Coordinates of C-alpha atoms and ligand atoms in Angstrom, one line a residue:
Chain A
M14 CA 33.3 9.8 -75.5
T15 CA 36.6 10.8 -77.2
V16 CA 34.7 13.4 -79.1
S17 CA 33.1 15.0 -76.1
T18 CA 36.4 15.1 -74.3
D19 CA 38.1 16.8 -77.2
R20 CA 35.3 19.3 -77.5
S21 CA 35.7 20.2 -73.8
R22 CA 39.4 20.5 -74.3
T23 CA 39.1 23.1 -77.1
G24 CA 36.4 24.8 -75.1
N25 CA 38.7 25.1 -72.3
R26 CA 41.4 26.6 -74.4
T27 CA 39.3 29.4 -75.8
E28 CA 38.0 30.3 -72.3
A29 CA 41.4 30.3 -70.7
E30 CA 43.2 33.6 -70.9
A31 CA 46.9 33.0 -71.7
P32 CA 48.7 33.1 -68.4
G33 CA 52.1 34.7 -68.0
L34 CA 55.2 32.7 -67.6
G35 CA 55.4 33.5 -63.9
I36 CA 51.9 32.1 -63.3
R37 CA 52.6 29.0 -65.3
L38 CA 55.8 28.4 -63.4
L39 CA 54.1 28.8 -60.0
P40 CA 52.6 25.3 -59.7
I41 CA 56.0 23.8 -60.7
L42 CA 57.8 25.9 -58.1
D43 CA 55.0 25.1 -55.7
R44 CA 55.7 21.4 -56.1
Y45 CA 59.4 21.2 -56.6
G46 CA 60.7 24.5 -55.1
I47 CA 61.8 22.8 -52.0
L48 CA 64.3 20.7 -54.0
L49 CA 65.7 24.0 -55.4
V50 CA 66.1 25.3 -51.8
I51 CA 68.0 22.1 -50.8
L52 CA 70.2 22.3 -53.9
V53 CA 71.1 25.9 -53.1
M54 CA 71.7 25.1 -49.5
G55 CA 73.9 22.2 -50.6
L56 CA 75.9 24.4 -52.9
V57 CA 76.4 27.0 -50.2
L58 CA 77.5 24.4 -47.7
Y59 CA 79.8 22.9 -50.3
A60 CA 81.4 26.2 -50.8
L61 CA 81.9 26.6 -47.1
Q62 CA 83.3 23.1 -46.5
P63 CA 84.6 21.8 -49.9
D64 CA 86.4 18.8 -48.5
V65 CA 84.0 17.6 -45.9
F66 CA 80.5 18.4 -47.0
F67 CA 80.2 16.3 -50.2
S68 CA 82.0 13.3 -48.7
W69 CA 80.1 10.1 -48.8
R70 CA 80.6 9.8 -45.1
N71 CA 79.0 13.2 -44.3
I72 CA 76.1 12.7 -46.7
T73 CA 75.2 9.3 -45.2
N74 CA 75.7 10.9 -41.7
I75 CA 73.1 13.5 -42.5
F76 CA 70.6 10.8 -43.4
K77 CA 71.5 8.7 -40.4
Q78 CA 70.9 11.7 -38.1
T79 CA 67.6 12.6 -39.8
A80 CA 66.1 9.0 -40.0
V81 CA 64.3 9.4 -36.7
N82 CA 62.9 12.8 -37.5
S83 CA 61.9 11.5 -41.0
M84 CA 59.7 8.8 -39.4
L85 CA 58.1 11.2 -36.9
A86 CA 57.6 13.9 -39.5
I87 CA 55.8 11.7 -42.0
G88 CA 53.3 10.6 -39.4
M89 CA 52.9 14.1 -38.1
F90 CA 52.3 15.2 -41.7
L91 CA 49.3 12.9 -42.0
V92 CA 47.9 14.3 -38.8
I93 CA 48.5 17.9 -39.8
L94 CA 46.8 17.2 -43.2
T95 CA 43.6 16.6 -41.2
A96 CA 44.1 19.9 -39.5
G97 CA 45.1 18.1 -36.3
I98 CA 48.3 17.8 -34.3
D99 CA 50.0 15.1 -32.3
L100 CA 52.1 16.3 -29.5
S101 CA 52.8 12.9 -28.1
V102 CA 55.1 11.5 -30.7
G103 CA 58.3 12.2 -28.8
S104 CA 57.0 10.5 -25.7
V105 CA 55.6 7.6 -27.8
L106 CA 59.0 7.2 -29.3
A107 CA 60.4 6.8 -25.8
L108 CA 57.7 4.4 -24.8
G109 CA 58.2 2.2 -27.8
M110 CA 62.0 2.3 -27.3
M111 CA 61.7 1.5 -23.6
S112 CA 59.2 -1.3 -24.1
L113 CA 61.4 -3.1 -26.5
A114 CA 64.5 -2.6 -24.4
V115 CA 62.8 -3.8 -21.2
A116 CA 61.3 -6.8 -23.1
N117 CA 64.7 -7.6 -24.4
A118 CA 66.2 -7.5 -20.9
A119 CA 63.5 -9.7 -19.7
G120 CA 64.6 -12.3 -22.3
W121 CA 61.9 -12.1 -24.9
A122 CA 62.6 -13.4 -28.4
W123 CA 64.0 -10.9 -30.7
P124 CA 61.1 -10.9 -33.3
I125 CA 58.7 -9.9 -30.5
V126 CA 61.2 -7.3 -29.2
L127 CA 61.5 -5.9 -32.7
L128 CA 57.8 -5.7 -33.3
L129 CA 57.0 -4.3 -29.8
G130 CA 58.2 -0.8 -30.4
P131 CA 56.0 -0.2 -33.5
A132 CA 53.1 -2.1 -31.9
V133 CA 53.2 0.0 -28.7
G134 CA 53.3 3.1 -31.0
L135 CA 50.3 1.9 -32.9
A136 CA 48.3 1.2 -29.7
T137 CA 49.0 4.7 -28.3
G138 CA 48.1 6.3 -31.6
F139 CA 44.9 4.3 -31.6
V140 CA 44.1 5.6 -28.1
N141 CA 44.7 9.2 -29.3
G142 CA 42.4 8.7 -32.3
V143 CA 39.6 7.2 -30.2
G144 CA 40.0 9.9 -27.6
I145 CA 39.8 12.7 -30.2
T146 CA 36.8 11.3 -32.1
K147 CA 34.7 9.3 -29.6
L148 CA 35.4 11.2 -26.4
R149 CA 34.9 14.3 -28.5
M150 CA 37.9 16.2 -27.2
P151 CA 37.6 19.8 -28.2
H152 CA 40.9 19.7 -30.0
P153 CA 43.6 17.0 -30.8
F154 CA 46.0 19.3 -28.9
I155 CA 44.4 18.3 -25.6
M156 CA 44.2 14.5 -26.1
T157 CA 47.8 14.3 -27.4
L158 CA 49.1 16.6 -24.8
G159 CA 47.6 14.2 -22.2
M160 CA 49.3 11.3 -24.1
L161 CA 52.6 13.3 -24.1
F162 CA 52.6 13.0 -20.3
M163 CA 51.1 9.6 -20.0
A164 CA 53.5 7.9 -22.5
R165 CA 56.5 9.6 -20.9
G166 CA 55.4 8.5 -17.5
L167 CA 54.8 5.0 -18.7
A168 CA 58.3 4.9 -20.3
N169 CA 59.8 5.9 -17.0
L170 CA 57.6 3.5 -15.0
I171 CA 58.4 0.3 -17.0
S172 CA 62.1 1.1 -16.9
G173 CA 62.4 2.5 -13.4
G174 CA 63.7 5.7 -15.1
V175 CA 67.0 4.2 -16.0
P176 CA 68.5 3.4 -19.5
Y177 CA 68.9 -0.2 -20.7
T178 CA 71.8 -1.0 -23.0
G179 CA 72.6 -3.8 -25.3
L180 CA 70.2 -5.1 -28.0
P181 CA 70.5 -8.1 -30.4
D182 CA 71.8 -7.3 -33.9
A183 CA 68.5 -8.2 -35.5
V184 CA 66.7 -5.6 -33.5
R185 CA 69.4 -3.0 -34.3
F186 CA 69.4 -3.8 -38.0
L187 CA 67.1 -1.0 -39.2
G188 CA 68.6 1.6 -37.1
S189 CA 72.3 0.9 -37.4
A190 CA 73.3 -1.6 -40.0
Q191 CA 75.4 -0.6 -43.0
I192 CA 75.5 -2.2 -46.4
E193 CA 79.0 -2.2 -47.9
L194 CA 79.0 -1.0 -51.4
G195 CA 82.7 -1.3 -52.1
E196 CA 85.6 1.1 -52.1
L197 CA 86.3 4.4 -53.8
D198 CA 89.6 6.2 -53.6
G199 CA 90.5 4.2 -50.5
T200 CA 87.4 5.1 -48.6
R201 CA 84.8 2.5 -47.9
L202 CA 81.3 3.3 -49.2
N203 CA 78.7 2.1 -46.7
L204 CA 75.0 2.6 -47.2
P205 CA 73.1 2.9 -43.9
V206 CA 70.0 0.7 -43.9
G207 CA 68.2 3.6 -42.2
L208 CA 68.5 5.6 -45.4
I209 CA 66.9 2.8 -47.4
V210 CA 64.2 2.5 -44.8
T211 CA 63.5 6.3 -45.0
I212 CA 63.3 6.2 -48.8
V213 CA 61.0 3.2 -48.8
V214 CA 58.7 4.6 -46.1
Y215 CA 58.4 7.9 -48.0
L216 CA 57.7 6.2 -51.3
I217 CA 54.9 4.1 -49.6
F218 CA 53.4 7.3 -48.0
W219 CA 53.6 9.0 -51.4
V220 CA 51.7 6.3 -53.1
F221 CA 49.3 6.1 -50.2
L222 CA 48.5 9.8 -50.1
E223 CA 48.4 10.6 -53.8
H224 CA 46.9 7.4 -55.2
S225 CA 44.9 5.5 -52.6
V226 CA 41.2 6.2 -51.8
L227 CA 41.9 6.7 -48.1
G228 CA 44.8 9.0 -48.9
R229 CA 42.7 11.3 -51.1
R230 CA 40.0 11.3 -48.4
I231 CA 42.5 12.4 -45.9
Y232 CA 43.2 15.5 -48.0
A233 CA 39.4 16.1 -48.4
I234 CA 38.9 15.8 -44.7
G235 CA 41.6 18.4 -44.2
G236 CA 40.0 20.7 -46.7
N237 CA 36.4 20.4 -45.4
P238 CA 35.5 17.7 -42.9
Q239 CA 31.8 18.5 -43.3
A240 CA 32.0 17.9 -47.1
A241 CA 33.7 14.6 -46.4
R242 CA 31.0 13.6 -43.9
V243 CA 28.1 14.4 -46.2
S244 CA 29.8 12.5 -49.0
G245 CA 29.3 9.4 -46.8
I246 CA 32.9 9.2 -45.6
N247 CA 33.2 8.0 -42.0
V248 CA 35.4 10.9 -40.8
D249 CA 35.9 9.5 -37.3
R250 CA 37.2 6.2 -38.7
V251 CA 39.7 7.9 -41.0
L252 CA 40.9 10.1 -38.1
I253 CA 41.4 7.1 -35.9
F254 CA 43.4 5.5 -38.7
V255 CA 45.5 8.7 -39.1
Y256 CA 46.4 9.0 -35.4
S257 CA 47.1 5.2 -35.3
L258 CA 49.5 5.5 -38.2
C259 CA 51.2 8.5 -36.6
G260 CA 51.7 6.5 -33.4
L261 CA 53.0 3.6 -35.4
M262 CA 55.6 5.8 -37.1
A263 CA 56.6 7.2 -33.6
G264 CA 57.0 3.6 -32.3
F265 CA 59.0 2.8 -35.5
A266 CA 61.2 5.8 -34.8
G267 CA 61.7 4.4 -31.3
L268 CA 62.9 1.2 -32.9
M269 CA 65.3 3.1 -35.2
M270 CA 66.7 5.1 -32.3
A271 CA 67.1 2.1 -30.2
G272 CA 69.0 0.4 -33.0
R273 CA 71.3 3.4 -33.5
T274 CA 72.1 3.9 -29.9
N275 CA 72.0 0.2 -29.0
S276 CA 69.9 1.1 -26.0
G277 CA 66.6 2.4 -24.6
F278 CA 66.6 5.5 -22.5
P279 CA 63.4 7.0 -21.0
N280 CA 64.4 10.6 -21.9
A281 CA 64.6 9.8 -25.6
G282 CA 62.7 12.1 -27.9
I283 CA 62.1 15.0 -25.6
G284 CA 61.0 17.8 -27.8
A285 CA 61.1 15.6 -30.9
E286 CA 57.4 16.4 -31.6
L287 CA 58.4 20.0 -32.2
E288 CA 61.1 19.1 -34.6
A289 CA 58.7 16.9 -36.5
I290 CA 56.2 19.7 -36.7
A291 CA 58.9 22.1 -37.8
A292 CA 59.9 19.8 -40.6
V293 CA 56.3 19.5 -41.8
I294 CA 55.8 23.2 -41.8
I295 CA 59.2 24.0 -43.4
G296 CA 58.1 21.5 -46.0
G297 CA 55.2 23.7 -47.0
A298 CA 52.3 21.9 -45.4
S299 CA 49.4 24.1 -44.2
F300 CA 48.8 24.0 -40.5
F301 CA 45.1 24.4 -41.2
G302 CA 45.0 21.1 -43.0
G303 CA 44.5 19.8 -46.5
R304 CA 47.7 21.1 -48.1
G305 CA 51.2 19.7 -48.4
T306 CA 53.1 16.9 -50.1
V307 CA 55.3 14.0 -49.0
L308 CA 58.1 15.4 -51.1
G309 CA 57.8 18.7 -49.2
V310 CA 58.0 16.9 -45.8
F311 CA 61.1 15.0 -47.0
G312 CA 62.6 18.4 -48.0
G313 CA 61.7 19.9 -44.6
V314 CA 63.5 17.0 -42.9
I315 CA 66.5 17.3 -45.0
I316 CA 66.7 21.1 -44.6
M317 CA 66.7 20.7 -40.8
G318 CA 69.3 18.0 -41.1
L319 CA 71.5 20.2 -43.3
I320 CA 71.3 23.0 -40.8
S321 CA 72.4 21.0 -37.9
N322 CA 75.0 19.2 -40.0
T323 CA 76.7 22.3 -41.2
L324 CA 76.6 24.1 -38.0
N325 CA 78.1 21.0 -36.3
L326 CA 80.8 20.9 -39.0
N327 CA 81.5 24.5 -38.3
N328 CA 81.4 24.1 -34.6
V329 CA 78.6 26.6 -34.3
S330 CA 76.8 26.2 -31.0
V331 CA 73.4 24.4 -30.8
F332 CA 71.9 27.6 -29.6
W333 CA 72.4 29.1 -33.0
Q334 CA 70.9 26.1 -34.6
Q335 CA 67.7 26.7 -32.6
I336 CA 67.6 30.3 -33.6
L337 CA 68.2 29.4 -37.2
I338 CA 65.5 26.7 -37.3
G339 CA 63.1 29.1 -35.7
L340 CA 63.8 31.8 -38.3
I341 CA 63.4 29.3 -41.1
I342 CA 60.0 28.3 -39.9
V343 CA 58.8 31.8 -39.7
V344 CA 60.3 32.7 -43.1
A345 CA 58.9 29.5 -44.7
V346 CA 55.4 30.2 -43.6
F347 CA 55.7 33.9 -44.5
L348 CA 56.8 33.0 -48.1
D349 CA 53.9 30.6 -48.2
V350 CA 51.5 33.4 -47.2
V351 CA 53.0 35.7 -49.9
R352 CA 52.9 32.9 -52.5
R353 CA 49.3 32.1 -51.8
G354 CA 48.4 35.8 -52.0
I355 CA 49.7 35.7 -55.6
G356 CA 48.3 32.3 -56.5
T357 CA 44.7 32.8 -55.4
R358 CA 42.1 35.0 -57.0
R359 CA 40.0 37.0 -54.6
Chain B
M35 CA -5.3 18.2 -56.0
T36 CA -3.5 17.5 -52.7
Q37 CA -6.4 15.4 -51.6
A38 CA -6.4 13.4 -54.8
Q39 CA -2.7 12.6 -54.4
E40 CA -3.2 11.5 -50.9
E41 CA -5.9 9.1 -51.9
A42 CA -3.7 7.7 -54.6
G43 CA -1.5 6.3 -51.8
S44 CA 2.1 6.7 -50.9
G45 CA 3.3 4.2 -53.6
N46 CA 3.1 7.0 -56.1
Y47 CA 5.6 9.2 -54.3
L48 CA 9.3 8.9 -54.8
L49 CA 10.0 10.0 -51.2
E50 CA 7.6 10.6 -48.4
A51 CA 8.0 11.7 -44.8
R52 CA 5.3 11.3 -42.2
G53 CA 5.0 13.1 -38.9
I54 CA 8.7 14.2 -38.7
T55 CA 9.7 15.8 -35.4
K56 CA 13.2 16.9 -34.7
H57 CA 14.5 18.2 -31.4
F58 CA 18.0 19.8 -30.9
G59 CA 18.2 19.8 -27.1
A60 CA 15.5 22.2 -26.0
V61 CA 14.9 23.5 -29.5
T62 CA 12.2 21.9 -31.5
A63 CA 13.1 22.5 -35.1
L64 CA 10.3 20.4 -36.7
R65 CA 6.9 19.3 -35.3
G66 CA 5.1 16.5 -37.1
V67 CA 5.9 17.6 -40.6
D68 CA 4.5 15.6 -43.6
F69 CA 6.3 15.8 -46.9
H70 CA 6.3 14.1 -50.2
V71 CA 7.8 14.5 -53.6
G72 CA 7.1 12.6 -56.8
R73 CA 9.3 11.2 -59.5
G74 CA 10.6 13.9 -61.7
E75 CA 8.7 16.5 -59.7
V76 CA 10.3 19.9 -58.9
L77 CA 9.0 20.9 -55.4
G78 CA 9.6 24.3 -54.0
V79 CA 10.0 24.6 -50.2
V80 CA 9.6 28.1 -48.7
G81 CA 9.5 29.4 -45.2
D82 CA 11.1 32.1 -43.0
N83 CA 14.6 31.8 -41.6
G84 CA 14.5 29.2 -38.9
A85 CA 11.3 27.6 -40.2
G86 CA 13.1 24.2 -40.3
K87 CA 13.6 23.9 -44.0
S88 CA 17.3 22.9 -43.8
T89 CA 16.7 20.6 -40.9
L90 CA 13.9 18.7 -42.9
M91 CA 16.2 18.4 -45.9
K92 CA 19.1 17.1 -43.8
I93 CA 16.7 14.4 -42.4
L94 CA 15.6 13.5 -45.9
S95 CA 19.2 13.1 -47.0
G96 CA 20.3 11.0 -44.1
L97 CA 22.5 13.6 -42.3
F98 CA 20.2 13.8 -39.3
A99 CA 18.0 11.1 -37.8
P100 CA 14.5 12.3 -37.0
S101 CA 13.5 12.4 -33.3
R102 CA 10.1 11.0 -34.4
G103 CA 8.4 10.1 -37.7
A104 CA 9.0 7.8 -40.7
L105 CA 10.6 8.0 -44.1
I106 CA 9.2 6.1 -47.1
F107 CA 11.1 5.7 -50.3
D108 CA 9.5 4.1 -53.3
G109 CA 6.7 2.8 -51.0
R110 CA 9.1 1.2 -48.6
P111 CA 9.9 2.4 -45.1
I112 CA 13.6 3.3 -44.7
R113 CA 16.0 4.4 -42.1
F114 CA 19.2 6.2 -42.9
Q115 CA 22.3 5.7 -40.8
S116 CA 24.3 8.3 -42.8
P117 CA 24.2 10.3 -46.0
H118 CA 25.9 7.3 -47.5
D119 CA 22.7 5.2 -47.3
A120 CA 20.6 8.0 -48.9
R121 CA 23.1 8.4 -51.7
D122 CA 22.9 4.7 -52.3
L123 CA 19.2 5.1 -53.0
G124 CA 19.8 8.0 -55.3
I125 CA 19.0 10.9 -52.9
E126 CA 21.5 13.6 -53.2
M127 CA 21.8 16.9 -51.4
V128 CA 23.4 20.2 -52.4
Y129 CA 24.1 21.9 -49.1
Q130 CA 23.5 25.5 -48.3
D131 CA 27.2 25.9 -47.5
L132 CA 28.0 23.8 -50.5
A133 CA 30.1 21.1 -48.8
L134 CA 33.0 21.1 -51.3
A135 CA 36.6 20.7 -50.3
E136 CA 38.3 23.8 -51.6
N137 CA 41.8 22.3 -51.5
I138 CA 41.2 19.5 -54.0
N139 CA 40.2 19.7 -57.6
I140 CA 36.8 19.7 -59.3
A141 CA 37.0 16.1 -60.5
E142 CA 38.0 14.8 -57.0
N143 CA 35.2 16.8 -55.5
I144 CA 32.7 15.3 -57.9
F145 CA 33.8 11.8 -57.0
L146 CA 34.5 12.4 -53.3
G147 CA 33.2 9.3 -51.4
R148 CA 32.8 7.3 -54.6
E149 CA 36.3 7.4 -56.1
P150 CA 36.8 5.4 -59.3
V151 CA 39.3 2.7 -58.5
R152 CA 41.6 0.5 -60.6
R153 CA 43.2 -2.6 -59.1
L154 CA 46.8 -3.3 -59.6
L155 CA 48.9 -6.4 -58.7
G156 CA 46.1 -8.8 -59.3
G157 CA 43.6 -6.8 -57.2
W158 CA 45.8 -6.4 -54.2
L159 CA 46.5 -2.7 -54.7
P160 CA 43.4 -0.7 -55.3
L161 CA 44.4 2.8 -56.4
V162 CA 42.3 5.9 -57.4
D163 CA 41.9 6.0 -61.1
H164 CA 42.6 9.7 -61.5
K165 CA 42.4 9.6 -65.3
A166 CA 39.0 8.0 -65.3
G167 CA 37.8 10.5 -62.7
R168 CA 38.9 13.4 -64.8
D169 CA 37.4 12.0 -68.0
H170 CA 34.1 11.2 -66.4
A171 CA 34.0 14.5 -64.6
R172 CA 34.7 16.3 -67.9
Q173 CA 32.0 14.4 -69.7
H174 CA 29.4 14.8 -67.0
L175 CA 30.1 18.6 -66.8
D176 CA 29.7 18.7 -70.6
N177 CA 26.4 16.9 -70.4
L178 CA 25.1 19.5 -68.0
H179 CA 26.5 22.3 -70.1
I180 CA 28.7 23.4 -67.3
H181 CA 31.9 25.1 -68.4
V182 CA 35.1 25.3 -66.4
K183 CA 38.7 25.9 -67.5
S184 CA 39.8 22.4 -66.4
V185 CA 38.5 19.7 -64.1
E186 CA 41.9 19.8 -62.4
Q187 CA 41.3 23.4 -61.1
R188 CA 41.0 23.5 -57.4
V189 CA 37.5 24.4 -56.2
G190 CA 39.0 27.2 -54.1
E191 CA 39.8 29.1 -57.3
L192 CA 36.1 29.0 -58.6
S193 CA 33.5 31.7 -58.5
G194 CA 30.3 31.2 -56.4
G195 CA 28.3 30.2 -59.4
Q196 CA 30.9 27.7 -60.6
R197 CA 31.0 26.1 -57.2
Q198 CA 27.3 25.8 -57.2
A199 CA 27.5 24.1 -60.6
V200 CA 30.2 21.7 -59.3
A201 CA 28.0 20.9 -56.3
I202 CA 25.1 20.1 -58.6
A203 CA 27.3 18.1 -60.9
R204 CA 28.5 16.2 -57.8
A205 CA 24.9 15.5 -56.8
T206 CA 24.0 14.1 -60.2
A207 CA 27.1 12.2 -61.2
F208 CA 25.6 8.8 -60.1
D209 CA 22.1 8.4 -61.5
A210 CA 20.3 10.4 -58.8
K211 CA 16.6 10.1 -58.4
L212 CA 16.2 13.1 -56.2
V213 CA 18.4 16.1 -55.8
I214 CA 17.7 18.3 -52.8
M215 CA 19.0 21.9 -53.1
D216 CA 19.2 24.2 -50.1
E217 CA 19.1 27.8 -51.3
P218 CA 21.3 27.2 -54.3
T219 CA 20.8 30.7 -55.6
A220 CA 21.1 32.7 -52.4
A221 CA 24.8 33.5 -52.6
L222 CA 25.0 34.0 -56.4
A223 CA 25.4 37.0 -58.7
I224 CA 22.2 37.7 -60.7
K225 CA 23.6 36.5 -64.0
E226 CA 24.7 33.2 -62.4
V227 CA 21.2 32.5 -60.9
G228 CA 19.7 31.9 -64.4
K229 CA 22.3 29.3 -65.2
V230 CA 21.6 27.4 -62.0
L231 CA 17.8 27.5 -62.6
D232 CA 18.3 26.2 -66.1
L233 CA 20.5 23.4 -64.7
I234 CA 17.5 22.5 -62.5
K235 CA 15.2 22.4 -65.5
G236 CA 17.7 20.2 -67.2
L237 CA 17.5 17.7 -64.3
K238 CA 13.7 17.7 -64.5
D239 CA 14.0 16.9 -68.2
R240 CA 16.1 13.9 -67.4
G241 CA 13.4 12.7 -65.0
I242 CA 15.3 13.6 -61.8
G243 CA 13.1 14.9 -58.9
V244 CA 14.3 18.2 -57.3
V245 CA 13.5 19.8 -54.0
L246 CA 14.4 23.5 -54.2
I247 CA 14.5 25.6 -51.1
S248 CA 14.5 29.3 -52.1
H249 CA 13.5 32.7 -50.8
R250 CA 13.3 34.0 -54.4
M251 CA 9.8 33.8 -55.9
D252 CA 11.4 34.1 -59.3
D253 CA 13.2 30.8 -58.7
I254 CA 10.1 29.1 -57.4
F255 CA 7.8 30.3 -60.2
Y256 CA 10.4 29.6 -62.9
V257 CA 11.1 25.9 -62.2
C258 CA 8.7 24.4 -59.7
D259 CA 5.7 22.2 -60.2
R260 CA 4.4 22.5 -56.6
V261 CA 5.3 24.6 -53.6
M262 CA 5.0 23.9 -49.9
A263 CA 5.5 26.2 -46.9
L264 CA 6.9 25.5 -43.4
F265 CA 6.1 27.9 -40.6
H266 CA 7.7 27.6 -37.1
G267 CA 8.7 24.0 -37.9
A268 CA 5.2 22.8 -39.0
N269 CA 3.4 22.3 -42.3
F270 CA 1.6 25.6 -43.2
A271 CA 0.3 25.3 -46.8
E272 CA 1.0 23.8 -50.1
A273 CA -0.4 24.0 -53.7
A274 CA 0.4 23.2 -57.3
L275 CA 2.1 26.1 -58.9
C276 CA -0.8 26.8 -61.2
D277 CA -3.2 27.1 -58.3
T278 CA -1.3 29.8 -56.4
S279 CA 0.4 33.2 -56.9
R280 CA 3.5 34.9 -55.8
S281 CA 1.7 37.1 -53.3
E282 CA 0.0 34.1 -51.7
V283 CA 3.3 32.2 -51.3
I284 CA 4.9 35.3 -49.9
G285 CA 2.0 35.4 -47.4
W286 CA 2.7 31.8 -46.4
I287 CA 6.3 32.7 -45.6
M288 CA 5.1 35.3 -43.2
G289 CA 2.5 33.0 -41.8
T290 CA -0.7 34.4 -43.3
K291 CA -3.2 32.7 -45.6
E292 CA -5.4 34.2 -48.2
G293 CA -8.6 35.9 -46.9
Q294 CA -8.5 35.8 -43.1
G295 CA -4.7 36.0 -43.2
E296 CA -4.8 39.4 -44.9
L297 CA -7.3 40.6 -42.3
A298 CA -5.1 39.4 -39.5
H299 CA -2.1 41.1 -41.1
D300 CA -4.1 44.4 -41.4
R301 CA -5.2 44.2 -37.8
V302 CA -1.6 44.0 -36.6
H303 CA -0.7 47.3 -38.3
Ligands
ADP438 N1 22.5 21.5 -35.5 C1 21.6 22.3 -34.8 N2 21.7 22.4 -33.5 C2 20.8 23.1 -32.8 N3 19.8 23.8 -33.4 C3 19.6 23.7 -34.7 C4 20.5 23.0 -35.5 N4 20.2 23.1 -36.8 C5 19.1 23.9 -36.8 N5 18.8 24.3 -35.5 C6 17.6 25.1 -35.1 O1 16.5 24.6 -35.8 C7 15.6 25.6 -36.2 C8 15.4 25.5 -37.7 O2 16.6 25.7 -38.4 P1 16.8 25.5 -40.0 O3 16.3 24.1 -40.3 O4 18.2 25.8 -40.3 O5 15.8 26.6 -40.6 P2 15.8 27.2 -42.1 O6 16.7 26.4 -43.0 O7 14.4 27.1 -42.5 O8 16.2 28.6 -42.0 C9 16.3 26.9 -35.9 O9 15.7 27.4 -34.7 C10 17.7 26.5 -35.7 O10 18.3 27.4 -34.7
MG439 MG1 18.4 27.0 -44.0

């Protein structure tokens, strides 16, 4: 066995024409280029705001502000990998958030309140998945657009359209707690739990997508659902799982936002689905499915966070933020088109 | 010859289909088709476009359920819920449109749906064994004399012939008993056709049965033991290769049989 492997290796070498440096660098850039972009952005921002930007406080702030989008974007990424879309995550966030706030006001025990947000998200995601596969909706756009309205309506219905404030600390823990690390030069170093949650969730998703059977099948389905089907993979079941997981993450985002704001408000997360989609696309995932990485999505989330952070620091209006994010989406996809033009042989 | 085989009984066939009918809404793609293939036999299937060849093969490989009719594998009646069931019995299909995922690599395509797994944390965490997949893929491709730069190449980067070879490798990676190939040479450059045909001969040498759909008489007469023709969704003719000729088989495709067929054909013009 070793012999045959070695033989094939040498055979490979003779057949391969020596590629240029640029071609050999491409896969590495492809994979880690987004870190380079973030590094450059960080340096530029540092140059603009030397005393504020690299402060512990500002860095943790960025992560606190991006925690919700991180959760939505990683779920959205899974869906986009299958060449689908989930427009309902912003509304599902609100529904999860309102459910737990209302349950809390009704005097339910905190463990149930805590689990209710993610559970409601999971349930709506499951409904999306079943609708898309079993009701054979022509496109996930339709089913999740319907859910966008239904979940928002439900969030308003159960709360009477008014915010609920005041949650127990245990429920707020993931979204707002800080771990004290000590002091440095007179400033306290606090690590937001939300940052740890984000990192742990992304690590789990990374292992799941790169190394689990189901994760690899999600990529295959995104590349060619027919190929997956004829390989004996139950594509519908995988899709239901994917939409359920996306819903779960939206509900989880609702829990995080409830924790951060110590409340539930039925208008939460309006337009959040678009920010999640933007982060996924900026992170280099293909809208047509099958391509993208967890690291890329993380990068996309951070880039969006950096933009709003800097512009906030510099008192630039939110309108410019929108224009800039729009520009970055277009430029990111354009660069991707150019890069793929070089990378693929025709 | 055909009669003798029928008398021998269905137990001699690897896979048999009786009276297969398939409707797609108002369209009837197959009407009462009988089919059989033996162990290690290479059967050619010919017929005009729309004759029902692909539909029959998709039924044999478990992708479609027949509207009517029975399948018999190794003498036992069977019913497939999905291609998964057929693959479990060793029936593999190489689809006309190849059915490879271009975004993942060669090794992962070969093991798609049957990923090698290693269990971590005392069995609680089953993860894909990427290294085993690559090693097995490399070895399997070597055995089939298929050469690629690396099994980690994405399938989207391969030529048509290489893709066909990967699709065949995929079909034979888990001791297949029967490999069904739907026009494997149709989209290939001439010099790649020979390689694929030799690959088919290699499968026969290993005792694997092959069903080959092709429009090219060169393919049929190079590798097949027997040839059958479908016409308008029904059985039209069949013969051992040594008992027929290219012109006769071409006639079958057009719906004419030796003798009176030629006359009918002449009358039309
Ligand atoms: N999925 C399908 N839905 C509807 N009609 C189909 C489908 N597949 C095949 N057909 C019809 O069945 C007939 C036989 O097609 P097919 O088996 O693809 O023929 P062949 O492979 O011999 O060219 C054609 O009339 C075709 O239009
Ligand atoms: Mg066909």
